[in-house]
Amino acid sequence: MKTALKVTVFCLLLTGAGCRPPAAADTHASGVVRIVSTAPALTEMVCAVGAADSLVGRTDACDFPLHVTGSVPIVGRYARPNLEQVIALRPSHLLESFLLNSAQAEMFEKIGIRIEHIECARIADIPAAARKIGRLTGHAQQAGLLADEIEFGLTQLTRQCGDNKPRTLILLDHLTPVTCGTNTFISEMAALAGADNLATNLQKEYDNVSLEWIVEQQPELIICFYAIEGPALNFFRHRPCSMP
């Protein structure tokens, strides 16, 4: 019950603000802020600080909150915006976290679209990212309150985590399968919920693992971040495994 409560509180803390009614976009000295977001986390954060009206473009992966993103044009794939589609929307800023092509970024800058790098790879990055987007969009006060709330919640969750943490396998795909190392956002989230990620020796942040490796690790808990029909355990019971 305690673990479930922690997960619920954490998810509400990070995403609940994104469902608030969007406020009217503010203006800066340079004019109205028109934003193209290249990552789901940035899209959600723009909405969470009350600046949804400034969002004019998104990627095909940016689908939350739906009542906002459903009416915002798609300008490409995650971290891969289409130059022509972006230009057509006449944005003032393009938000990115990583993977944006450097040559493409330079081209955007040359035609007057400002590239804003928002560091948002770790949970600890979220408050600063919210504050930066708040300042950019003219919603500094609301962003500051959100950031303070997240920081307080993270502190409380960290204090509540005890020593009795189940050995946990995090699966992002059931066919390969794919898991994540400890130095990832998902692993940090699981740790705050009271889990101990057993993939501590993973060479990459995200990597393929074998069914044999999973059996050898003897996980006490498996968290599946994917959709599958029926109980996940039933799927693995019918998978071939070369171990005796």
C-alpha positions as a printed Julia matrix, in Angstrom:
244×3 Matrix{Float64}:
  0.0     0.0     0.0
  2.81    2.41    0.86
  4.57    1.8    -2.47
  1.37    2.3    -4.43
  0.72    5.52   -2.55
  4.2     6.81   -3.34
  3.77    6.09   -7.05
  0.39    7.84   -7.1
  1.67   10.93   -5.3
  4.72   11.14   -7.53
  2.76   10.86  -10.77
  0.24   13.45   -9.64
  3.03   15.75   -8.61
  4.77   15.67  -11.99
  1.81   15.55  -14.35
 -1.24   16.85  -12.52
 -0.43   20.45  -13.27
 -0.58   19.7   -16.98
 -4.36   19.29  -16.76
 -4.99   22.79  -15.49
 -6.81   25.18  -17.81
 -4.21   26.94  -20.0
 -3.6    30.62  -19.38
 -3.34   33.2   -22.13
  0.15   33.48  -23.6
  2.18   36.4   -22.35
  4.33   38.64  -24.49
  7.91   39.79  -24.2
  9.62   42.83  -25.61
 10.3    40.84  -28.78
  6.58   40.06  -29.24
  4.33   37.07  -28.7
  6.11   33.85  -27.72
  5.33   31.07  -30.22
  6.83   27.74  -29.23
  7.63   24.55  -31.12
  8.45   21.69  -28.75
 10.6    18.74  -29.85
 10.06   16.48  -26.83
  7.02   15.22  -24.87
  8.43   16.33  -21.5
  8.89   19.87  -22.79
  5.41   19.96  -24.3
  3.87   18.85  -21.02
  5.93   21.35  -19.06
  4.85   24.25  -21.29
  1.26   23.31  -20.48
  2.0    22.72  -16.79
  3.3    26.27  -16.27
  0.17   27.72  -17.9
  1.66   28.56  -21.3
 -0.32   26.15  -23.49
 -1.53   29.02  -25.68
  2.05   29.68  -26.76
  2.46   26.13  -28.15
  2.17   26.2   -31.95
  4.0    22.99  -32.91
  4.85   19.57  -31.45
  6.25   16.16  -32.39
  4.18   13.06  -33.07
  5.25   11.76  -29.64
  3.81   14.77  -27.79
  0.29   13.55  -27.0
 -0.37   14.85  -23.48
 -2.37   16.72  -22.31
 -4.68   15.65  -25.13
 -7.06   18.6   -24.81
 -4.13   20.83  -25.78
 -1.99   18.72  -28.09
 -4.95   17.49  -30.11
 -5.23   20.87  -31.8
 -1.49   21.6   -32.14
  0.15   20.8   -35.52
  2.77   18.03  -35.71
  6.11   19.18  -37.11
  8.06   15.92  -37.14
  9.19   13.06  -34.95
 10.65   13.14  -31.45
 13.74   15.39  -31.49
 13.58   15.47  -35.31
 11.56   18.51  -36.4
 10.87   19.06  -40.08
 12.44   22.34  -41.2
  9.72   23.35  -43.66
  6.88   22.53  -41.28
  8.51   24.48  -38.45
  9.14   27.54  -40.61
  5.52   27.53  -41.8
  4.32   27.99  -38.22
  6.49   31.1   -37.7
  7.63   30.2   -34.15
  9.78   32.51  -32.06
 11.38   29.63  -30.11
 12.13   25.95  -30.57
 12.59   23.93  -27.37
 14.93   20.93  -27.32
 16.49   18.64  -24.73
 18.9    16.61  -26.85
 19.47   14.97  -30.22
 18.66   18.05  -32.28
 20.89   18.03  -35.37
 23.52   20.79  -34.98
 23.35   21.82  -38.64
 19.58   22.01  -38.44
 19.78   24.04  -35.23
 22.12   26.51  -36.92
 19.69   26.84  -39.81
 16.8    27.58  -37.46
 18.88   30.26  -35.73
 19.8    31.88  -39.05
 16.17   32.42  -39.98
 15.36   33.94  -36.6
 14.02   30.96  -34.63
 15.68   30.91  -31.24
 16.82   27.48  -30.02
 16.29   26.98  -26.28
 18.05   24.01  -24.71
 16.09   22.75  -21.71
 18.01   20.18  -19.66
 15.46   17.54  -18.7
 17.12   14.13  -18.63
 16.98   13.48  -14.87
 14.28   13.98  -12.26
 16.45   16.58  -10.53
 16.36   18.64  -13.76
 12.58   19.11  -13.7
 12.26   22.09  -11.3
 14.93   24.14  -13.11
 13.4    23.24  -16.48
  9.98   24.41  -15.31
 11.41   27.7   -14.06
 13.26   28.31  -17.33
 10.16   27.67  -19.43
  8.17   29.87  -17.08
 10.57   32.76  -17.56
 10.6    32.24  -21.31
  6.81   32.29  -21.63
  6.07   34.98  -19.06
  4.7    32.52  -16.49
  7.54   32.71  -13.98
  5.29   32.86  -10.92
  3.2    29.8   -11.8
  6.33   27.92  -12.88
  8.05   28.8    -9.62
  5.15   27.46   -7.58
  5.14   24.24   -9.61
  8.91   23.82   -9.23
  8.7    24.41   -5.47
  5.92   21.83   -5.22
  7.95   19.25   -7.13
 11.09   19.87   -5.07
  9.12   19.5    -1.84
  7.48   16.3    -3.07
 10.81   14.78   -4.15
 12.32   15.56   -0.75
  9.4    13.9     1.02
  9.56   10.8    -1.17
 13.32   10.47   -0.66
 12.86   10.59    3.11
 10.09    7.98    3.01
 12.11    5.39    1.06
 13.23    2.69    3.48
 15.89    0.01    3.21
 13.51   -2.82    2.32
 13.46   -2.34   -1.46
 12.46   -5.24   -3.75
 14.92   -6.25   -6.47
 13.16   -4.8    -9.48
 13.4    -5.39  -13.21
 12.12   -2.55  -15.39
 10.99   -3.69  -18.84
 10.36   -1.21  -21.65
  9.68   -3.81  -24.33
  8.53   -7.4   -23.91
  9.68   -8.81  -27.25
 13.38   -7.93  -27.09
 13.34   -7.4   -23.99
 14.73   -3.93  -23.15
 15.53   -2.57  -19.7
 17.16    0.58  -18.32
 20.17    1.22  -16.13
 20.16    3.06  -12.83
 21.26    6.38  -14.36
 17.92    6.99  -16.09
 14.76    8.95  -15.41
 12.62    5.8   -15.2
 14.99    4.1   -12.77
 15.06    7.2   -10.58
 11.26    7.28  -10.57
 11.13    3.62   -9.55
 13.64    4.27   -6.76
 11.47    7.06   -5.37
  8.57    4.61   -5.37
 10.61    2.19   -3.24
 12.15   -0.12   -5.85
 15.76   -1.23   -6.34
 16.68   -1.49  -10.03
 18.71   -4.67  -10.46
 20.26   -3.55  -13.78
 23.09   -1.73  -12.02
 25.81   -3.11  -14.35
 24.08   -2.22  -17.6
 26.63   -0.71  -20.0
 24.12    1.61  -21.63
 21.27    3.7   -20.28
 18.87    1.46  -22.23
 19.86   -1.95  -23.55
 18.61   -5.38  -24.61
 18.75   -8.25  -22.14
 18.11  -11.97  -22.55
 15.53  -14.1   -20.8
 18.43  -16.09  -19.34
 19.81  -12.9   -17.79
 16.42  -12.09  -16.31
 16.19  -15.55  -14.73
 19.71  -15.24  -13.31
 18.89  -11.88  -11.68
 15.91  -13.38   -9.81
 13.82  -10.2    -9.69
 11.26   -9.9    -6.92
  9.24   -7.37   -8.9
  8.9    -6.69  -12.64
  7.54   -3.34  -13.8
  6.35   -3.33  -17.41
  6.22   -0.02  -19.29
  4.32   -1.32  -22.31
  0.85   -2.47  -23.31
  0.13   -6.19  -23.54
 -3.05   -8.24  -23.49
 -3.51  -10.36  -20.41
 -1.12  -10.86  -17.46
  2.5   -10.07  -18.38
  3.72  -13.2   -16.59
  1.71  -15.42  -18.93
  3.56  -13.96  -21.9
  6.98  -14.85  -20.48
  5.87  -18.33  -19.48
  5.39  -19.13  -23.16
  8.66  -17.6   -24.37
 11.47  -20.01  -25.36
 14.47  -20.03  -23.05
 17.69  -21.97  -23.64
 18.43  -22.36  -19.96
 17.77  -25.84  -18.52
